[in-house]
GROMACS .gro file of N, CA and C in nm:
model
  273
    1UNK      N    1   0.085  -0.117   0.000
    1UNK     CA    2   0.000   0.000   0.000
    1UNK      C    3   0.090   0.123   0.000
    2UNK      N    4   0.067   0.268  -0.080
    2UNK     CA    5   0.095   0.350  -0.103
    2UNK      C    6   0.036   0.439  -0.064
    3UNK      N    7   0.144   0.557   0.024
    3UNK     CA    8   0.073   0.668   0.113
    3UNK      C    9   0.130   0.788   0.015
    4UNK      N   10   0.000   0.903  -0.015
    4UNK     CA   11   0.101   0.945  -0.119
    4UNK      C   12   0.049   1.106  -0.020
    5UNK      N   13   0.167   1.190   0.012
    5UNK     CA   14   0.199   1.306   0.051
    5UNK      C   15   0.163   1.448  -0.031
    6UNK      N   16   0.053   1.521  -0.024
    6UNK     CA   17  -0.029   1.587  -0.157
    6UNK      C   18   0.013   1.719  -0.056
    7UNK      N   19   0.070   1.770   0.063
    7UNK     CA   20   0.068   1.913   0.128
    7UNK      C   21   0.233   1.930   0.008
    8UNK      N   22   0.237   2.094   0.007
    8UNK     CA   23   0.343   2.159  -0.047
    8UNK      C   24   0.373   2.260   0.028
    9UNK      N   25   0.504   2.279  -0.003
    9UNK     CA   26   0.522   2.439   0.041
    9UNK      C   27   0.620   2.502  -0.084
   10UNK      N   28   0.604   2.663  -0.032
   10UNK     CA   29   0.672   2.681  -0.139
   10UNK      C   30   0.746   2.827  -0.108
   11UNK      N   31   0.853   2.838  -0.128
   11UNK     CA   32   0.978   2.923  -0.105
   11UNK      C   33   1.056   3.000  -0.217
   12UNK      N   34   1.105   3.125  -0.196
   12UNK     CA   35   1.145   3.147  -0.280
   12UNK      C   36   1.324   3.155  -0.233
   13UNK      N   37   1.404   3.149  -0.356
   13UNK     CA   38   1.559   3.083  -0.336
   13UNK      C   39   1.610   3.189  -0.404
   14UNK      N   40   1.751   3.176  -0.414
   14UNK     CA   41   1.837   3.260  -0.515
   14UNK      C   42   1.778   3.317  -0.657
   15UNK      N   43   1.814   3.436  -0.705
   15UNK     CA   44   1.745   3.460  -0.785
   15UNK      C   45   1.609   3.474  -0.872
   16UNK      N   46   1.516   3.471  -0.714
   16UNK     CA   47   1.384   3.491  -0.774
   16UNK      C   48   1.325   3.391  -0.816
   17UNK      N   49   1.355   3.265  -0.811
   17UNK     CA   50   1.338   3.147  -0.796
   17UNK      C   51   1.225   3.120  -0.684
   18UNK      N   52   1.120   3.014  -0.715
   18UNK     CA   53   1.033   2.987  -0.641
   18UNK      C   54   1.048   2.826  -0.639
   19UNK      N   55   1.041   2.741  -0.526
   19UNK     CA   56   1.094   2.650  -0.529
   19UNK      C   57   0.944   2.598  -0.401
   20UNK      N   58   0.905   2.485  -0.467
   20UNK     CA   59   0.820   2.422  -0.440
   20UNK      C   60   0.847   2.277  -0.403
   21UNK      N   61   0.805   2.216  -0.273
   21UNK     CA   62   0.879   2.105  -0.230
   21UNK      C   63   0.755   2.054  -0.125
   22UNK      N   64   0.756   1.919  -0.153
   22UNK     CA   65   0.696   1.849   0.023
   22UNK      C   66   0.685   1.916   0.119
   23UNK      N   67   0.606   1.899   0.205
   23UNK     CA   68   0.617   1.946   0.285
   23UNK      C   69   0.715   1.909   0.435
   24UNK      N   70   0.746   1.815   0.394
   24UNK     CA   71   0.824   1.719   0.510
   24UNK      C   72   0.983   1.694   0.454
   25UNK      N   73   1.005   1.834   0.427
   25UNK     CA   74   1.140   1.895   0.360
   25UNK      C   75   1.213   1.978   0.384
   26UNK      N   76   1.344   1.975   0.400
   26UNK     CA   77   1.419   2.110   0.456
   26UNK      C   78   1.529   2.167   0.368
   27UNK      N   79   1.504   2.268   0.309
   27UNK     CA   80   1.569   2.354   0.238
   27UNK      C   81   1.682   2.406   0.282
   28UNK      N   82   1.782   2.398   0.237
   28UNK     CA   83   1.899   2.512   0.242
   28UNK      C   84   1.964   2.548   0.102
   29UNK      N   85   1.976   2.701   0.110
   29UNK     CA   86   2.026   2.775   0.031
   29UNK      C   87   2.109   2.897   0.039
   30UNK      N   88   2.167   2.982  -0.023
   30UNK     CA   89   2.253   3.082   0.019
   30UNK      C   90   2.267   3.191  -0.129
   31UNK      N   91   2.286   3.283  -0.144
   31UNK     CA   92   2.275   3.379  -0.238
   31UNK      C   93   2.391   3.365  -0.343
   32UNK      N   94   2.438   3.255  -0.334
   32UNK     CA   95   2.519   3.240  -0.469
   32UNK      C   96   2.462   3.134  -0.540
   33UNK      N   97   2.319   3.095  -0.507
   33UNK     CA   98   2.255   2.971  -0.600
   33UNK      C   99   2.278   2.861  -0.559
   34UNK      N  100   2.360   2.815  -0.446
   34UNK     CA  101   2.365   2.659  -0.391
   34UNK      C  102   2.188   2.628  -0.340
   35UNK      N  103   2.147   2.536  -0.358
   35UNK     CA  104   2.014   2.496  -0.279
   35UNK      C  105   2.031   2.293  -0.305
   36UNK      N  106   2.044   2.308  -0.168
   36UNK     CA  107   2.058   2.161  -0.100
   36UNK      C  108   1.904   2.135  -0.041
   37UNK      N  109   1.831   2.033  -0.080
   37UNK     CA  110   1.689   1.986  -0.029
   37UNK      C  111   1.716   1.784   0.041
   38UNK      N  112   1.701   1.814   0.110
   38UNK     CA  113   1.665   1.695   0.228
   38UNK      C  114   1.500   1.688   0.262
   39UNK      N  115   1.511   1.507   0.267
   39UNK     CA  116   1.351   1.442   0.333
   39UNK      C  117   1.389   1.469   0.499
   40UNK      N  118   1.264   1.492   0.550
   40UNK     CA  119   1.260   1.480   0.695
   40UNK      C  120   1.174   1.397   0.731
   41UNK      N  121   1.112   1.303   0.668
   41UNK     CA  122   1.033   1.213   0.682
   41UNK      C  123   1.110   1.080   0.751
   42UNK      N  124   1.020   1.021   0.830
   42UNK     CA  125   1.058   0.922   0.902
   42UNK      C  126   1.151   0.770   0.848
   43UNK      N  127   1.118   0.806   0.686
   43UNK     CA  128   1.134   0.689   0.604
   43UNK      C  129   1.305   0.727   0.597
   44UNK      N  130   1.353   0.857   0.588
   44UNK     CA  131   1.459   0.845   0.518
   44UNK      C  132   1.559   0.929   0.609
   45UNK      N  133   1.616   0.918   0.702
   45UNK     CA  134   1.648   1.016   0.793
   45UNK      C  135   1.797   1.050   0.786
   46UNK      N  136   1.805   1.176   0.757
   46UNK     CA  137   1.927   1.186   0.681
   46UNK      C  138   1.968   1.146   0.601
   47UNK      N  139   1.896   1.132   0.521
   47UNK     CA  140   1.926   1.050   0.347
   47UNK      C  141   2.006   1.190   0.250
   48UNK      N  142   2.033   1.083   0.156
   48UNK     CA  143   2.084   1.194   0.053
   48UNK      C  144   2.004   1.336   0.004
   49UNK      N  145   2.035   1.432  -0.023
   49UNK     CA  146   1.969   1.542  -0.089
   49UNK      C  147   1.968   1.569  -0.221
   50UNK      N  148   1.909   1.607  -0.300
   50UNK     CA  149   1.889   1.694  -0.416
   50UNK      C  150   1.993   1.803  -0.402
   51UNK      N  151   2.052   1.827  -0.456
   51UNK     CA  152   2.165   1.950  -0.457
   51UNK      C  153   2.162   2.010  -0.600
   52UNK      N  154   2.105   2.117  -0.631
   52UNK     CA  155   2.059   2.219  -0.698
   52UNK      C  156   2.148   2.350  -0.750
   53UNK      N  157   2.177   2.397  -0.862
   53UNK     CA  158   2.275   2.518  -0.869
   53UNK      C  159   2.134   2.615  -0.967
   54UNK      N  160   2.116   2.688  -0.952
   54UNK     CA  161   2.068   2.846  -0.997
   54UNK      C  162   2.137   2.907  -1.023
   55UNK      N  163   2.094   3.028  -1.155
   55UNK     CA  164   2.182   3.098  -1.145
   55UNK      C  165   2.049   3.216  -1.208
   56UNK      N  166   2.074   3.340  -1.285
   56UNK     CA  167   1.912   3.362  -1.358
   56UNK      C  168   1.845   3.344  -1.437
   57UNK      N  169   1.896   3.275  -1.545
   57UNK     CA  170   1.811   3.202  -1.625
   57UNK      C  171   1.807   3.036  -1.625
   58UNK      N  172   1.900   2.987  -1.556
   58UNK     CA  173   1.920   2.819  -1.517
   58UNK      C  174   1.880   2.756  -1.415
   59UNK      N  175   1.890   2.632  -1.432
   59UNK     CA  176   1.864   2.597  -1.304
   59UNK      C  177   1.912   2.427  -1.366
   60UNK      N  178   2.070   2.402  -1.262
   60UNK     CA  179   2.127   2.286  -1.315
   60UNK      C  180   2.103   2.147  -1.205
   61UNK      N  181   2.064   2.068  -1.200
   61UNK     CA  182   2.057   1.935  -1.059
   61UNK      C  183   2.197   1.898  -1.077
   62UNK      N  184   2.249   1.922  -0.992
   62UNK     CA  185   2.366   1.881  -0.941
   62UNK      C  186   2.402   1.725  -0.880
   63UNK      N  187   2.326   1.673  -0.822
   63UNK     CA  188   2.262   1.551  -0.752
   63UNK      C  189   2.095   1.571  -0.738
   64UNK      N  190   2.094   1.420  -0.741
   64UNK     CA  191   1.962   1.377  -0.703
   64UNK      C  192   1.944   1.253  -0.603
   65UNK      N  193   1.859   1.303  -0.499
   65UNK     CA  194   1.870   1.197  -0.362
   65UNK      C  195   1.771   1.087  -0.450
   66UNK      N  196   1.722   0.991  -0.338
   66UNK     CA  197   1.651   0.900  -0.379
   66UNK      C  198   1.502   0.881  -0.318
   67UNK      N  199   1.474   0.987  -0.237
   67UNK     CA  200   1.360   1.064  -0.212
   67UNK      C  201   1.270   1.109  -0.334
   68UNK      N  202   1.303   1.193  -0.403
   68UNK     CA  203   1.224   1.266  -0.544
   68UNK      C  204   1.206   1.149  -0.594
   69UNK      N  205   1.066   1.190  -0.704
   69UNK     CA  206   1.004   1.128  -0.799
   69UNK      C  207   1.053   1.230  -0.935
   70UNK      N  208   1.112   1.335  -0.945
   70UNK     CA  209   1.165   1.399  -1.037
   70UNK      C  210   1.205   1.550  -0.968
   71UNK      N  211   1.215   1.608  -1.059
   71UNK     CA  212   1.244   1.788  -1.046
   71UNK      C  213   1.217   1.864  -1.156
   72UNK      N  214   1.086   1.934  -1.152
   72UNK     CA  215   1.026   1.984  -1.283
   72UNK      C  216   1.079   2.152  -1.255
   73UNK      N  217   1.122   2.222  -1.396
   73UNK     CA  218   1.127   2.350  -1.390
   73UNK      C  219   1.035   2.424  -1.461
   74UNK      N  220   0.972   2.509  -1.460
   74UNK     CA  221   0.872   2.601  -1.524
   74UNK      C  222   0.942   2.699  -1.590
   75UNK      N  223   0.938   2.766  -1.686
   75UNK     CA  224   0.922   2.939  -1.757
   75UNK      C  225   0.927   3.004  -1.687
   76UNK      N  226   0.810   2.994  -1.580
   76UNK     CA  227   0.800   3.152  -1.506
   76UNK      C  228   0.890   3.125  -1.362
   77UNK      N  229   0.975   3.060  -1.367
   77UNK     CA  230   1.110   3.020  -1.275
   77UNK      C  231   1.057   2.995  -1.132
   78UNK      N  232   0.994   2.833  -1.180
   78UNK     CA  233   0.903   2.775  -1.089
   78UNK      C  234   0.994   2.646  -1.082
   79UNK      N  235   1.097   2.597  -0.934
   79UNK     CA  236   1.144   2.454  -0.970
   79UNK      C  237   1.038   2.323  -0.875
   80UNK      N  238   0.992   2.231  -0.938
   80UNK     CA  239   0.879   2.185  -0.844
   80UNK      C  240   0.966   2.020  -0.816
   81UNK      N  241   1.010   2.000  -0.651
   81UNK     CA  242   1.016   1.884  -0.638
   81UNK      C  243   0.906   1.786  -0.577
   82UNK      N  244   0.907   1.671  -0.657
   82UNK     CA  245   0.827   1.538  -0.697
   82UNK      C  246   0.878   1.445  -0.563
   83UNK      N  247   0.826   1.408  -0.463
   83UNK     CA  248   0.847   1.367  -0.344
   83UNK      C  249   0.783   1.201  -0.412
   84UNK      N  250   0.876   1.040  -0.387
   84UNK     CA  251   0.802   0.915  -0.455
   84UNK      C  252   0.701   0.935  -0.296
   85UNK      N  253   0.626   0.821  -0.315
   85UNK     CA  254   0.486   0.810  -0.239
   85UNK      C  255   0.540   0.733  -0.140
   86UNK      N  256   0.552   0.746  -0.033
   86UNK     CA  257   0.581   0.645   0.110
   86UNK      C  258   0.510   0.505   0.086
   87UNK      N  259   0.607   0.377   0.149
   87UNK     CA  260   0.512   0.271   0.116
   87UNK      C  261   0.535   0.195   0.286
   88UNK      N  262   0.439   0.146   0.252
   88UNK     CA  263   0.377   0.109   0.428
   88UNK      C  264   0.409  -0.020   0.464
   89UNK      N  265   0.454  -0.115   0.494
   89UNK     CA  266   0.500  -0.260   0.495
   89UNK      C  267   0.399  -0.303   0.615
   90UNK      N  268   0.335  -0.379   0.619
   90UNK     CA  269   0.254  -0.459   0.670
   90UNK      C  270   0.266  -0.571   0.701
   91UNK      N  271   0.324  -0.594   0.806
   91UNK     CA  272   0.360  -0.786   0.833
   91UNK      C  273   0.253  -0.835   0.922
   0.00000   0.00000   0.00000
């Protein structure tokens, strides 16, 4: 069975960048375009991050944890991360 996580939040990062993520996510970033994203979810604790470079018209994935289901970018400099669906083990 599949628990799938539908809350968002959404932040804005380096360069006017709006960055949209789980909600059970912790952002770090700094004004030269680094943005590092970590799960805080119970499943993955301290797991790898998404590590992200911006700049003003780019936006490069540097790494990708194993948390995301992807990393979509928009036109209007929208980056949206895709959180996979928690799965529930039942014995």
């Amino acid at each position: 069975m599949t628990k799938n996580t539908k809350k968002l939040k959404t932040q804005t990062v380096a360069y006017g960048w709006q960055l949209v993520t789980p909600e059970n996510t912790v952002v770090m970033d700094n004004d030269q375009g680094n943005i590092a994203i970590g799960d805080t979810s119970d499943n993955f604790r301290g797991g790898p991050f998404i590590v992200l470079k911006v700049s003003e018209n780019e936006v490069t994935v540097a790494d990708s944890g194993i948390f995301d289901q992807g990393v979509s970018i928009t036109l209007d400099k929208k980056i949206i991360v895709k959180r996979r669906p928690d799965i529930e083990i039942n014995d």
